[in-house]
């Protein structure tokens, strides 16, 4: 039974859950510290932004962070609290250049977890962290050792519980000013007046004492307290309609109020040494709130809107007028406050940090059918909503930039010279010795023409001369600052050169519209050898014999008018190939190149596709074979061969750059993490990437990563997405929120957009009536219409008076000729939460019922084409569906999972087969196979359920014949999963890893795995046996979360599970654990009823950490295995294969 799984994160969390700043690395320099899920990022704050210093992960999702000071440390430490109420205190050791764990522990009590956000504050007088995580309790965690006179004298980092009478602590802050050792607490019931109470923490008796005279009533919508810094002190109470200041002295007139329009403040920060507070709201608007003071007393409050940013979850003042905006709902950013008159500001963006979260839906598709998956996510909320393209790609690590406007092309001459052409001129730069970033510009260099743009330039064979081609001539000059003109060729009849290609011995130019001229280059002459006329020439490529290995020199030309490629042999320009392109757009660039000893002809087309063919030369003719057409981008400009890591690769420039690589004689296409790159050149062992305004100097990463591209949809938030294989189009359900400025009410406008899956241009839009929005979508095919795909859309029609009485519709669209046509609409008595194609039909979740499509005849009159019928009403709210064979899997809001089976096919009918008797609040569900299922719940777990029909236990079957599902194991993901989808990314380097590994270690590992992990008699195996033990046996699917993380769950064999479980245990023992938190506690499955260890699940992220271990630790892991004949490279290859 396939109940063993490995969970691996492909893209870590990107949503910023909390942040702070302090002198963590150096006592005199502040750091910005950001938490994203379980990852901590430490940045150095600079005058113009931030720079990543270090990042690491702990075993837990971080819910709160506090800076604190330990007695024996000059720098500050950080206190981290996880969602599971575990904490750790970390410091930076400058001598060892590493993060060290000062202490860790867990907050435990029998009390109920609070329904409010977990809050932490620092009591500065006693240097104690106070935590509000449970109803009726505060926990004190001392950061300093006691004085030896109290019972807490030796209890540094030991939490202790303190009872309070406050069961609903909405907000808690540490006070400044005269109440420096006190805290203010906001409490109260929803929709009732709230109360601000003041408490003092007594370290000696470990209790909090209320200060009853310092209690203030505030209005009902108050939700946040903000501590006012020294020397003013007091507290701001933030409501939706009123912001009030309280100095908590209860002196007459001490309370000041400011009435505001309906606003939900989500983040805040006081500017340093200021009485001005920056507020951010749920629409991304930023305000500066100013406390007017006289004689250190607040006499008034004013507020002004200063701009708009991403929706903030946290705001940090970085100094120098910079603010960090951390967001969970959109991209995080750094903005600059630009002061103007009367202490007001405007804002300007400085930098943006991409955030995929929250991902509410996604699709995976293979556009070209070549096995390379593209992922499109519906990310962000409200105005931050967008589509995100997620692709396997190559990273570019930038070292420095050179800003030059109007760039056109760039070349490198030798190791230290750059030639740059702009729209107006040619620029020559030379790098200083051993310092490529120190570049000197030459106003004159030899006899190069610098007041014109250069078409191409290169050294001659002896590297003593340079060939420069401009629109007016081809010039041969000496390579010296004071060099002379050696030779020049000028086109006849005042023609202009439009295209040119030069190498060390040859030059081919196109003059006028289609005159092709070949010139031979020697040390002191340019000799025209041949001229031929063509209808037009769009692009040229030179392929000398020392590169193509054929013994002949060739030039390849592409023509627009005839959409044709010709290969001509030099020097006579004799044709050896004429190939007509099957494309409505002509060639943009051509290239002949040899990859892994295989010669290829590559043609870049104007629509962003690339045609690749193997080429062979026989009897003075060229023959193409194994042709393949692949979409690489919407706008591509050129192809540049380059070497990286000893391998020949091709860089395709354009809006979405791509790198082409050959692995085991197969071509792979990888996106680059930069956009709008239009030329490249090698330089000083680096690669130069040219954008519109600058040159980026750096190198490509050796490994592939996931890269993101943002597609905005006119301020519409995408919430559902489907891909049509037949039409290669995307169907996207969106919401646009329109706020009534008079009453603050928000109107929802739902739309269905049809997008091109490559360009993402909107082709058609269907707008729903007001307050009707898309809730679910699916593509369906029917046997009676074999060549068509139909889009089924489920909606919710909002009832403003009673949300429990919301209705819905199912809309059926035919997508043809890149338009969507509404075929039929069916109104149903509830929200259509989920739709799935099933057995030549469609099933739908409608509130607590499952509906089945009974009739689909689009040729009938309108109103008679589609019919749905309720089949089963067994759920509280059926939220999600999955289908497999003749079974349907249903996830319920409260009642876990149920399995339905088909009782009749035409018309479709279902019956209940099995249920999970344990309650669980579900978010998503997925088939592993017909008897094994995986679900995700609102406690951020995944768990496995199984159905074994052959086990006829009396207690498993009730009187109705409904079986009970059994729990087989669970695993704590740590983030809310919104959906599962079949399929996964495949990194191309994994293929070579598997190949090499099998060649070198297949038989040995097979025998060892068989002997070590199985008690069965020895049998003879082949390559497929070992493959089935280290790769997914039945199922592999992808999940997404609200924090922006993307991961995969793979089903593996039992033998493979036990083998890797031993490796995982050994890694835990040998690897460093920053934070000191317990991995088993972190990954244990925790439901509402019980908690179990991560049984039958492996932590792919932990297994991947083996690759970062040092050689000694790797060897210790290997030696801990029952058989230690493995090499470290063997284990690495196994792990890479497992988690790919």
PDB file of C-alpha atoms in Angstrom, residues 194-445:
ATOM      1  CA  UNK A 194     -12.872  47.795  24.672  1.00  0.00           C
ATOM      2  CA  UNK A 195     -10.761  48.450  27.753  1.00  0.00           C
ATOM      3  CA  UNK A 196      -7.138  49.491  28.088  1.00  0.00           C
ATOM      4  CA  UNK A 197      -5.734  48.160  31.341  1.00  0.00           C
ATOM      5  CA  UNK A 198      -2.276  48.756  32.768  1.00  0.00           C
ATOM      6  CA  UNK A 199      -0.213  46.054  34.470  1.00  0.00           C
ATOM      7  CA  UNK A 200       3.189  45.842  36.070  1.00  0.00           C
ATOM      8  CA  UNK A 201       5.303  42.701  35.938  1.00  0.00           C
ATOM      9  CA  UNK A 202       6.769  41.702  39.310  1.00  0.00           C
ATOM     10  CA  UNK A 203       9.832  39.593  38.668  1.00  0.00           C
ATOM     11  CA  UNK A 204      10.394  38.518  42.261  1.00  0.00           C
ATOM     12  CA  UNK A 205       6.949  36.989  42.765  1.00  0.00           C
ATOM     13  CA  UNK A 206       6.437  36.115  39.084  1.00  0.00           C
ATOM     14  CA  UNK A 207       3.092  37.803  38.715  1.00  0.00           C
ATOM     15  CA  UNK A 208       1.462  40.687  36.893  1.00  0.00           C
ATOM     16  CA  UNK A 209      -0.306  43.250  39.056  1.00  0.00           C
ATOM     17  CA  UNK A 210      -3.072  45.387  37.603  1.00  0.00           C
ATOM     18  CA  UNK A 211      -2.909  49.131  38.119  1.00  0.00           C
ATOM     19  CA  UNK A 212      -6.678  49.721  38.391  1.00  0.00           C
ATOM     20  CA  UNK A 213      -6.464  53.493  38.432  1.00  0.00           C
ATOM     21  CA  UNK A 214      -4.916  53.474  34.981  1.00  0.00           C
ATOM     22  CA  UNK A 215      -7.826  51.935  33.091  1.00  0.00           C
ATOM     23  CA  UNK A 216      -9.431  53.537  30.043  1.00  0.00           C
ATOM     24  CA  UNK A 217     -12.521  52.662  28.008  1.00  0.00           C
ATOM     25  CA  UNK A 218     -12.178  52.968  24.233  1.00  0.00           C
ATOM     26  CA  UNK A 219     -14.574  52.536  21.322  1.00  0.00           C
ATOM     27  CA  UNK A 220     -15.698  49.137  20.068  1.00  0.00           C
ATOM     28  CA  UNK A 221     -13.640  48.935  16.852  1.00  0.00           C
ATOM     29  CA  UNK A 222     -10.315  49.504  18.638  1.00  0.00           C
ATOM     30  CA  UNK A 223      -7.960  46.662  17.725  1.00  0.00           C
ATOM     31  CA  UNK A 224      -4.346  47.771  18.205  1.00  0.00           C
ATOM     32  CA  UNK A 225      -2.259  49.575  20.803  1.00  0.00           C
ATOM     33  CA  UNK A 226       0.919  51.461  19.876  1.00  0.00           C
ATOM     34  CA  UNK A 227       3.413  52.413  22.550  1.00  0.00           C
ATOM     35  CA  UNK A 228       4.530  56.031  22.214  1.00  0.00           C
ATOM     36  CA  UNK A 229       8.328  56.269  22.585  1.00  0.00           C
ATOM     37  CA  UNK A 230      10.318  58.308  25.061  1.00  0.00           C
ATOM     38  CA  UNK A 231      10.162  60.958  26.289  1.00  0.00           C
ATOM     39  CA  UNK A 232       6.410  61.384  25.698  1.00  0.00           C
ATOM     40  CA  UNK A 233       5.204  57.896  26.637  1.00  0.00           C
ATOM     41  CA  UNK A 234       1.601  56.786  26.780  1.00  0.00           C
ATOM     42  CA  UNK A 235      -0.273  54.737  24.232  1.00  0.00           C
ATOM     43  CA  UNK A 236      -2.171  55.159  20.972  1.00  0.00           C
ATOM     44  CA  UNK A 237      -5.392  53.183  20.567  1.00  0.00           C
ATOM     45  CA  UNK A 238      -6.141  52.449  16.914  1.00  0.00           C
ATOM     46  CA  UNK A 239      -9.734  51.870  15.851  1.00  0.00           C
ATOM     47  CA  UNK A 240     -11.514  51.828  12.538  1.00  0.00           C
ATOM     48  CA  UNK A 241     -13.141  55.226  13.098  1.00  0.00           C
ATOM     49  CA  UNK A 242     -11.165  56.810  15.958  1.00  0.00           C
ATOM     50  CA  UNK A 243      -7.484  57.041  16.867  1.00  0.00           C
ATOM     51  CA  UNK A 244      -6.989  58.128  20.463  1.00  0.00           C
ATOM     52  CA  UNK A 245      -3.972  58.983  22.613  1.00  0.00           C
ATOM     53  CA  UNK A 246      -3.855  58.164  26.344  1.00  0.00           C
ATOM     54  CA  UNK A 247      -1.044  59.164  28.675  1.00  0.00           C
ATOM     55  CA  UNK A 248      -2.533  56.824  31.331  1.00  0.00           C
ATOM     56  CA  UNK A 249      -2.172  59.416  34.091  1.00  0.00           C
ATOM     57  CA  UNK A 250      -5.926  60.078  34.073  1.00  0.00           C
ATOM     58  CA  UNK A 251      -5.206  63.784  34.386  1.00  0.00           C
ATOM     59  CA  UNK A 252      -7.921  66.073  32.935  1.00  0.00           C
ATOM     60  CA  UNK A 253      -7.685  66.433  29.182  1.00  0.00           C
ATOM     61  CA  UNK A 254      -5.018  63.749  28.848  1.00  0.00           C
ATOM     62  CA  UNK A 255      -6.995  61.819  26.210  1.00  0.00           C
ATOM     63  CA  UNK A 256      -6.870  63.134  22.655  1.00  0.00           C
ATOM     64  CA  UNK A 257      -8.947  61.739  19.812  1.00  0.00           C
ATOM     65  CA  UNK A 258      -8.873  61.938  16.037  1.00  0.00           C
ATOM     66  CA  UNK A 259     -11.880  60.905  13.949  1.00  0.00           C
ATOM     67  CA  UNK A 260     -10.970  59.158  10.704  1.00  0.00           C
ATOM     68  CA  UNK A 261     -12.738  57.613   7.742  1.00  0.00           C
ATOM     69  CA  UNK A 262     -13.293  53.869   7.878  1.00  0.00           C
ATOM     70  CA  UNK A 263      -9.757  52.446   7.844  1.00  0.00           C
ATOM     71  CA  UNK A 264      -8.217  49.173   9.050  1.00  0.00           C
ATOM     72  CA  UNK A 265      -4.660  49.844  10.175  1.00  0.00           C
ATOM     73  CA  UNK A 266      -2.464  46.768   9.656  1.00  0.00           C
ATOM     74  CA  UNK A 267       1.051  48.010  10.510  1.00  0.00           C
ATOM     75  CA  UNK A 268       2.829  50.930  12.159  1.00  0.00           C
ATOM     76  CA  UNK A 269       6.163  52.340  13.233  1.00  0.00           C
ATOM     77  CA  UNK A 270       7.339  55.504  14.968  1.00  0.00           C
ATOM     78  CA  UNK A 271      10.060  57.378  13.136  1.00  0.00           C
ATOM     79  CA  UNK A 272      13.308  57.538  15.096  1.00  0.00           C
ATOM     80  CA  UNK A 273      13.559  60.421  17.581  1.00  0.00           C
ATOM     81  CA  UNK A 274      10.200  61.696  16.416  1.00  0.00           C
ATOM     82  CA  UNK A 275       6.585  62.152  17.464  1.00  0.00           C
ATOM     83  CA  UNK A 276       5.477  61.019  14.008  1.00  0.00           C
ATOM     84  CA  UNK A 277       4.077  57.542  13.448  1.00  0.00           C
ATOM     85  CA  UNK A 278       3.743  55.902  10.036  1.00  0.00           C
ATOM     86  CA  UNK A 279       0.535  53.881   9.687  1.00  0.00           C
ATOM     87  CA  UNK A 280      -0.344  51.475   6.879  1.00  0.00           C
ATOM     88  CA  UNK A 281      -3.859  50.213   6.147  1.00  0.00           C
ATOM     89  CA  UNK A 282      -5.510  47.224   4.478  1.00  0.00           C
ATOM     90  CA  UNK A 283      -5.588  49.030   1.111  1.00  0.00           C
ATOM     91  CA  UNK A 284      -1.886  49.866   1.172  1.00  0.00           C
ATOM     92  CA  UNK A 285      -2.334  53.558   1.979  1.00  0.00           C
ATOM     93  CA  UNK A 286       0.316  55.105   4.198  1.00  0.00           C
ATOM     94  CA  UNK A 287      -0.370  57.869   6.695  1.00  0.00           C
ATOM     95  CA  UNK A 288       1.816  60.029   8.863  1.00  0.00           C
ATOM     96  CA  UNK A 289       0.214  60.531  12.256  1.00  0.00           C
ATOM     97  CA  UNK A 290       1.692  63.444  14.185  1.00  0.00           C
ATOM     98  CA  UNK A 291       1.386  64.037  17.926  1.00  0.00           C
ATOM     99  CA  UNK A 292       1.229  67.765  18.617  1.00  0.00           C
ATOM    100  CA  UNK A 293       3.033  68.415  21.911  1.00  0.00           C
ATOM    101  CA  UNK A 294       3.491  71.268  24.364  1.00  0.00           C
ATOM    102  CA  UNK A 295       5.755  70.922  27.391  1.00  0.00           C
ATOM    103  CA  UNK A 296       6.103  67.201  26.784  1.00  0.00           C
ATOM    104  CA  UNK A 297       2.323  66.757  26.754  1.00  0.00           C
ATOM    105  CA  UNK A 298       0.246  65.662  23.777  1.00  0.00           C
ATOM    106  CA  UNK A 299      -2.258  68.393  22.933  1.00  0.00           C
ATOM    107  CA  UNK A 300      -3.527  67.103  19.586  1.00  0.00           C
ATOM    108  CA  UNK A 301      -3.317  64.486  16.828  1.00  0.00           C
ATOM    109  CA  UNK A 302      -3.199  65.033  13.076  1.00  0.00           C
ATOM    110  CA  UNK A 303      -3.030  62.548  10.225  1.00  0.00           C
ATOM    111  CA  UNK A 304      -2.229  62.860   6.515  1.00  0.00           C
ATOM    112  CA  UNK A 305      -2.170  60.409   3.639  1.00  0.00           C
ATOM    113  CA  UNK A 306       1.335  60.332   2.150  1.00  0.00           C
ATOM    114  CA  UNK A 307       1.072  57.658  -0.526  1.00  0.00           C
ATOM    115  CA  UNK A 308       0.371  54.008  -1.273  1.00  0.00           C
ATOM    116  CA  UNK A 309       2.521  50.894  -1.140  1.00  0.00           C
ATOM    117  CA  UNK A 310       1.988  47.166  -0.884  1.00  0.00           C
ATOM    118  CA  UNK A 311      -0.420  46.143   1.868  1.00  0.00           C
ATOM    119  CA  UNK A 312       1.819  46.189   4.973  1.00  0.00           C
ATOM    120  CA  UNK A 313       2.016  43.514   7.628  1.00  0.00           C
ATOM    121  CA  UNK A 314       5.003  45.160   9.286  1.00  0.00           C
ATOM    122  CA  UNK A 315       6.775  48.511   8.839  1.00  0.00           C
ATOM    123  CA  UNK A 316      10.383  49.103   9.926  1.00  0.00           C
ATOM    124  CA  UNK A 317      12.109  52.492   9.943  1.00  0.00           C
ATOM    125  CA  UNK A 318      15.530  51.893   8.357  1.00  0.00           C
ATOM    126  CA  UNK A 319      16.749  55.443   8.840  1.00  0.00           C
ATOM    127  CA  UNK A 320      17.858  57.851   6.111  1.00  0.00           C
ATOM    128  CA  UNK A 321      14.218  58.313   5.190  1.00  0.00           C
ATOM    129  CA  UNK A 322      13.780  54.657   4.204  1.00  0.00           C
ATOM    130  CA  UNK A 323      10.948  52.382   5.323  1.00  0.00           C
ATOM    131  CA  UNK A 324      10.786  48.620   4.904  1.00  0.00           C
ATOM    132  CA  UNK A 325       7.243  47.427   4.104  1.00  0.00           C
ATOM    133  CA  UNK A 326       6.891  43.724   4.852  1.00  0.00           C
ATOM    134  CA  UNK A 327       3.753  42.157   3.394  1.00  0.00           C
ATOM    135  CA  UNK A 328       1.896  38.866   3.578  1.00  0.00           C
ATOM    136  CA  UNK A 329      -0.575  39.852   0.850  1.00  0.00           C
ATOM    137  CA  UNK A 330       1.725  41.212  -1.842  1.00  0.00           C
ATOM    138  CA  UNK A 331       5.298  42.117  -2.632  1.00  0.00           C
ATOM    139  CA  UNK A 332       7.387  43.599   0.157  1.00  0.00           C
ATOM    140  CA  UNK A 333       9.233  46.807  -0.620  1.00  0.00           C
ATOM    141  CA  UNK A 334      11.487  49.623   0.503  1.00  0.00           C
ATOM    142  CA  UNK A 335      10.153  53.148   0.048  1.00  0.00           C
ATOM    143  CA  UNK A 336      11.693  56.540   0.647  1.00  0.00           C
ATOM    144  CA  UNK A 337       9.981  59.312   2.595  1.00  0.00           C
ATOM    145  CA  UNK A 338      10.454  62.560   0.729  1.00  0.00           C
ATOM    146  CA  UNK A 339       9.812  65.474   3.127  1.00  0.00           C
ATOM    147  CA  UNK A 340       7.990  68.589   2.054  1.00  0.00           C
ATOM    148  CA  UNK A 341       6.362  71.527   3.811  1.00  0.00           C
ATOM    149  CA  UNK A 342       4.647  71.367   7.186  1.00  0.00           C
ATOM    150  CA  UNK A 343       6.254  68.074   8.279  1.00  0.00           C
ATOM    151  CA  UNK A 344       4.447  66.187   5.538  1.00  0.00           C
ATOM    152  CA  UNK A 345       5.878  63.578   3.188  1.00  0.00           C
ATOM    153  CA  UNK A 346       5.439  61.938  -0.151  1.00  0.00           C
ATOM    154  CA  UNK A 347       6.761  58.456  -0.906  1.00  0.00           C
ATOM    155  CA  UNK A 348       8.800  57.027  -3.748  1.00  0.00           C
ATOM    156  CA  UNK A 349       9.623  53.345  -4.337  1.00  0.00           C
ATOM    157  CA  UNK A 350      13.228  52.200  -3.893  1.00  0.00           C
ATOM    158  CA  UNK A 351      13.144  48.420  -4.308  1.00  0.00           C
ATOM    159  CA  UNK A 352      10.693  45.511  -4.409  1.00  0.00           C
ATOM    160  CA  UNK A 353      10.977  41.971  -3.009  1.00  0.00           C
ATOM    161  CA  UNK A 354       8.743  39.402  -4.684  1.00  0.00           C
ATOM    162  CA  UNK A 355       6.188  37.520  -2.613  1.00  0.00           C
ATOM    163  CA  UNK A 356       4.109  34.700  -4.084  1.00  0.00           C
ATOM    164  CA  UNK A 357       1.782  34.504  -1.103  1.00  0.00           C
ATOM    165  CA  UNK A 358      -0.966  33.949  -0.601  1.00  0.00           C
ATOM    166  CA  UNK A 359      -1.310  31.479  -3.479  1.00  0.00           C
ATOM    167  CA  UNK A 360      -5.025  30.706  -3.774  1.00  0.00           C
ATOM    168  CA  UNK A 361      -4.884  28.543  -6.917  1.00  0.00           C
ATOM    169  CA  UNK A 362      -2.452  27.414  -9.603  1.00  0.00           C
ATOM    170  CA  UNK A 363      -2.097  25.306 -12.709  1.00  0.00           C
ATOM    171  CA  UNK A 364       0.735  23.265 -14.200  1.00  0.00           C
ATOM    172  CA  UNK A 365       1.049  22.795 -17.940  1.00  0.00           C
ATOM    173  CA  UNK A 366       3.491  21.708 -20.617  1.00  0.00           C
ATOM    174  CA  UNK A 367       3.007  24.255 -23.382  1.00  0.00           C
ATOM    175  CA  UNK A 368       5.132  22.520 -26.039  1.00  0.00           C
ATOM    176  CA  UNK A 369       4.556  18.944 -24.930  1.00  0.00           C
ATOM    177  CA  UNK A 370       8.281  18.437 -24.284  1.00  0.00           C
ATOM    178  CA  UNK A 371       8.004  17.566 -20.598  1.00  0.00           C
ATOM    179  CA  UNK A 372       8.946  20.991 -19.222  1.00  0.00           C
ATOM    180  CA  UNK A 373       6.345  22.252 -16.769  1.00  0.00           C
ATOM    181  CA  UNK A 374       5.301  25.869 -16.334  1.00  0.00           C
ATOM    182  CA  UNK A 375       3.430  26.883 -13.223  1.00  0.00           C
ATOM    183  CA  UNK A 376       1.024  29.827 -13.080  1.00  0.00           C
ATOM    184  CA  UNK A 377      -0.094  30.955  -9.619  1.00  0.00           C
ATOM    185  CA  UNK A 378      -2.976  33.165  -8.555  1.00  0.00           C
ATOM    186  CA  UNK A 379      -1.103  35.235  -5.979  1.00  0.00           C
ATOM    187  CA  UNK A 380      -1.779  38.169  -3.690  1.00  0.00           C
ATOM    188  CA  UNK A 381      -4.965  39.772  -2.461  1.00  0.00           C
ATOM    189  CA  UNK A 382      -7.024  42.780  -3.546  1.00  0.00           C
ATOM    190  CA  UNK A 383      -4.907  45.316  -5.420  1.00  0.00           C
ATOM    191  CA  UNK A 384      -1.808  43.178  -4.828  1.00  0.00           C
ATOM    192  CA  UNK A 385      -3.305  40.303  -6.823  1.00  0.00           C
ATOM    193  CA  UNK A 386      -1.433  39.060  -9.877  1.00  0.00           C
ATOM    194  CA  UNK A 387      -0.525  35.997 -11.866  1.00  0.00           C
ATOM    195  CA  UNK A 388       2.944  34.670 -11.154  1.00  0.00           C
ATOM    196  CA  UNK A 389       4.824  32.563 -13.692  1.00  0.00           C
ATOM    197  CA  UNK A 390       7.006  30.078 -11.827  1.00  0.00           C
ATOM    198  CA  UNK A 391       9.632  28.285 -13.896  1.00  0.00           C
ATOM    199  CA  UNK A 392      12.786  26.282 -13.439  1.00  0.00           C
ATOM    200  CA  UNK A 393      15.547  28.678 -14.242  1.00  0.00           C
ATOM    201  CA  UNK A 394      19.159  29.700 -13.951  1.00  0.00           C
ATOM    202  CA  UNK A 395      20.105  32.406 -11.498  1.00  0.00           C
ATOM    203  CA  UNK A 396      22.342  35.320 -12.365  1.00  0.00           C
ATOM    204  CA  UNK A 397      24.548  36.569  -9.522  1.00  0.00           C
ATOM    205  CA  UNK A 398      25.358  40.222 -10.094  1.00  0.00           C
ATOM    206  CA  UNK A 399      28.666  41.647  -8.874  1.00  0.00           C
ATOM    207  CA  UNK A 400      28.373  45.215 -10.107  1.00  0.00           C
ATOM    208  CA  UNK A 401      26.548  47.431 -12.603  1.00  0.00           C
ATOM    209  CA  UNK A 402      27.497  50.083 -15.145  1.00  0.00           C
ATOM    210  CA  UNK A 403      24.746  52.558 -16.027  1.00  0.00           C
ATOM    211  CA  UNK A 404      24.795  53.754 -19.656  1.00  0.00           C
ATOM    212  CA  UNK A 405      21.680  55.077 -21.439  1.00  0.00           C
ATOM    213  CA  UNK A 406      20.433  53.992 -24.879  1.00  0.00           C
ATOM    214  CA  UNK A 407      22.470  50.792 -25.017  1.00  0.00           C
ATOM    215  CA  UNK A 408      22.455  48.831 -28.239  1.00  0.00           C
ATOM    216  CA  UNK A 409      25.189  46.134 -28.166  1.00  0.00           C
ATOM    217  CA  UNK A 410      28.279  45.127 -26.229  1.00  0.00           C
ATOM    218  CA  UNK A 411      31.418  43.181 -27.174  1.00  0.00           C
ATOM    219  CA  UNK A 412      34.555  42.141 -25.338  1.00  0.00           C
ATOM    220  CA  UNK A 413      37.953  42.408 -27.031  1.00  0.00           C
ATOM    221  CA  UNK A 414      40.459  40.241 -25.238  1.00  0.00           C
ATOM    222  CA  UNK A 415      40.322  39.974 -21.476  1.00  0.00           C
ATOM    223  CA  UNK A 416      40.117  43.609 -20.463  1.00  0.00           C
ATOM    224  CA  UNK A 417      38.528  45.696 -23.233  1.00  0.00           C
ATOM    225  CA  UNK A 418      34.838  46.436 -23.751  1.00  0.00           C
ATOM    226  CA  UNK A 419      33.261  48.008 -26.807  1.00  0.00           C
ATOM    227  CA  UNK A 420      29.766  49.359 -26.279  1.00  0.00           C
ATOM    228  CA  UNK A 421      27.539  50.839 -28.926  1.00  0.00           C
ATOM    229  CA  UNK A 422      24.593  53.078 -28.147  1.00  0.00           C
ATOM    230  CA  UNK A 423      22.059  54.751 -30.391  1.00  0.00           C
ATOM    231  CA  UNK A 424      24.482  57.654 -30.822  1.00  0.00           C
ATOM    232  CA  UNK A 425      28.062  56.468 -30.445  1.00  0.00           C
ATOM    233  CA  UNK A 426      30.607  53.729 -29.756  1.00  0.00           C
ATOM    234  CA  UNK A 427      32.345  53.594 -26.364  1.00  0.00           C
ATOM    235  CA  UNK A 428      35.684  51.879 -25.617  1.00  0.00           C
ATOM    236  CA  UNK A 429      36.396  50.896 -21.997  1.00  0.00           C
ATOM    237  CA  UNK A 430      39.426  49.178 -20.510  1.00  0.00           C
ATOM    238  CA  UNK A 431      39.554  47.521 -17.092  1.00  0.00           C
ATOM    239  CA  UNK A 432      42.363  48.045 -14.617  1.00  0.00           C
ATOM    240  CA  UNK A 433      44.621  45.069 -13.970  1.00  0.00           C
ATOM    241  CA  UNK A 434      43.041  42.671 -11.428  1.00  0.00           C
ATOM    242  CA  UNK A 435      40.069  45.008 -10.951  1.00  0.00           C
ATOM    243  CA  UNK A 436      37.374  44.572 -13.613  1.00  0.00           C
ATOM    244  CA  UNK A 437      35.049  47.073 -11.915  1.00  0.00           C
ATOM    245  CA  UNK A 438      37.547  49.922 -12.471  1.00  0.00           C
ATOM    246  CA  UNK A 439      36.882  50.889 -16.090  1.00  0.00           C
ATOM    247  CA  UNK A 440      38.538  53.720 -18.025  1.00  0.00           C
ATOM    248  CA  UNK A 441      36.835  55.289 -21.071  1.00  0.00           C
ATOM    249  CA  UNK A 442      38.925  56.242 -24.128  1.00  0.00           C
ATOM    250  CA  UNK A 443      37.891  59.359 -26.024  1.00  0.00           C
ATOM    251  CA  UNK A 444      39.919  58.087 -28.994  1.00  0.00           C
ATOM    252  CA  UNK A 445      41.246  54.609 -29.625  1.00  0.00           C
TER     253      UNK A 445
END
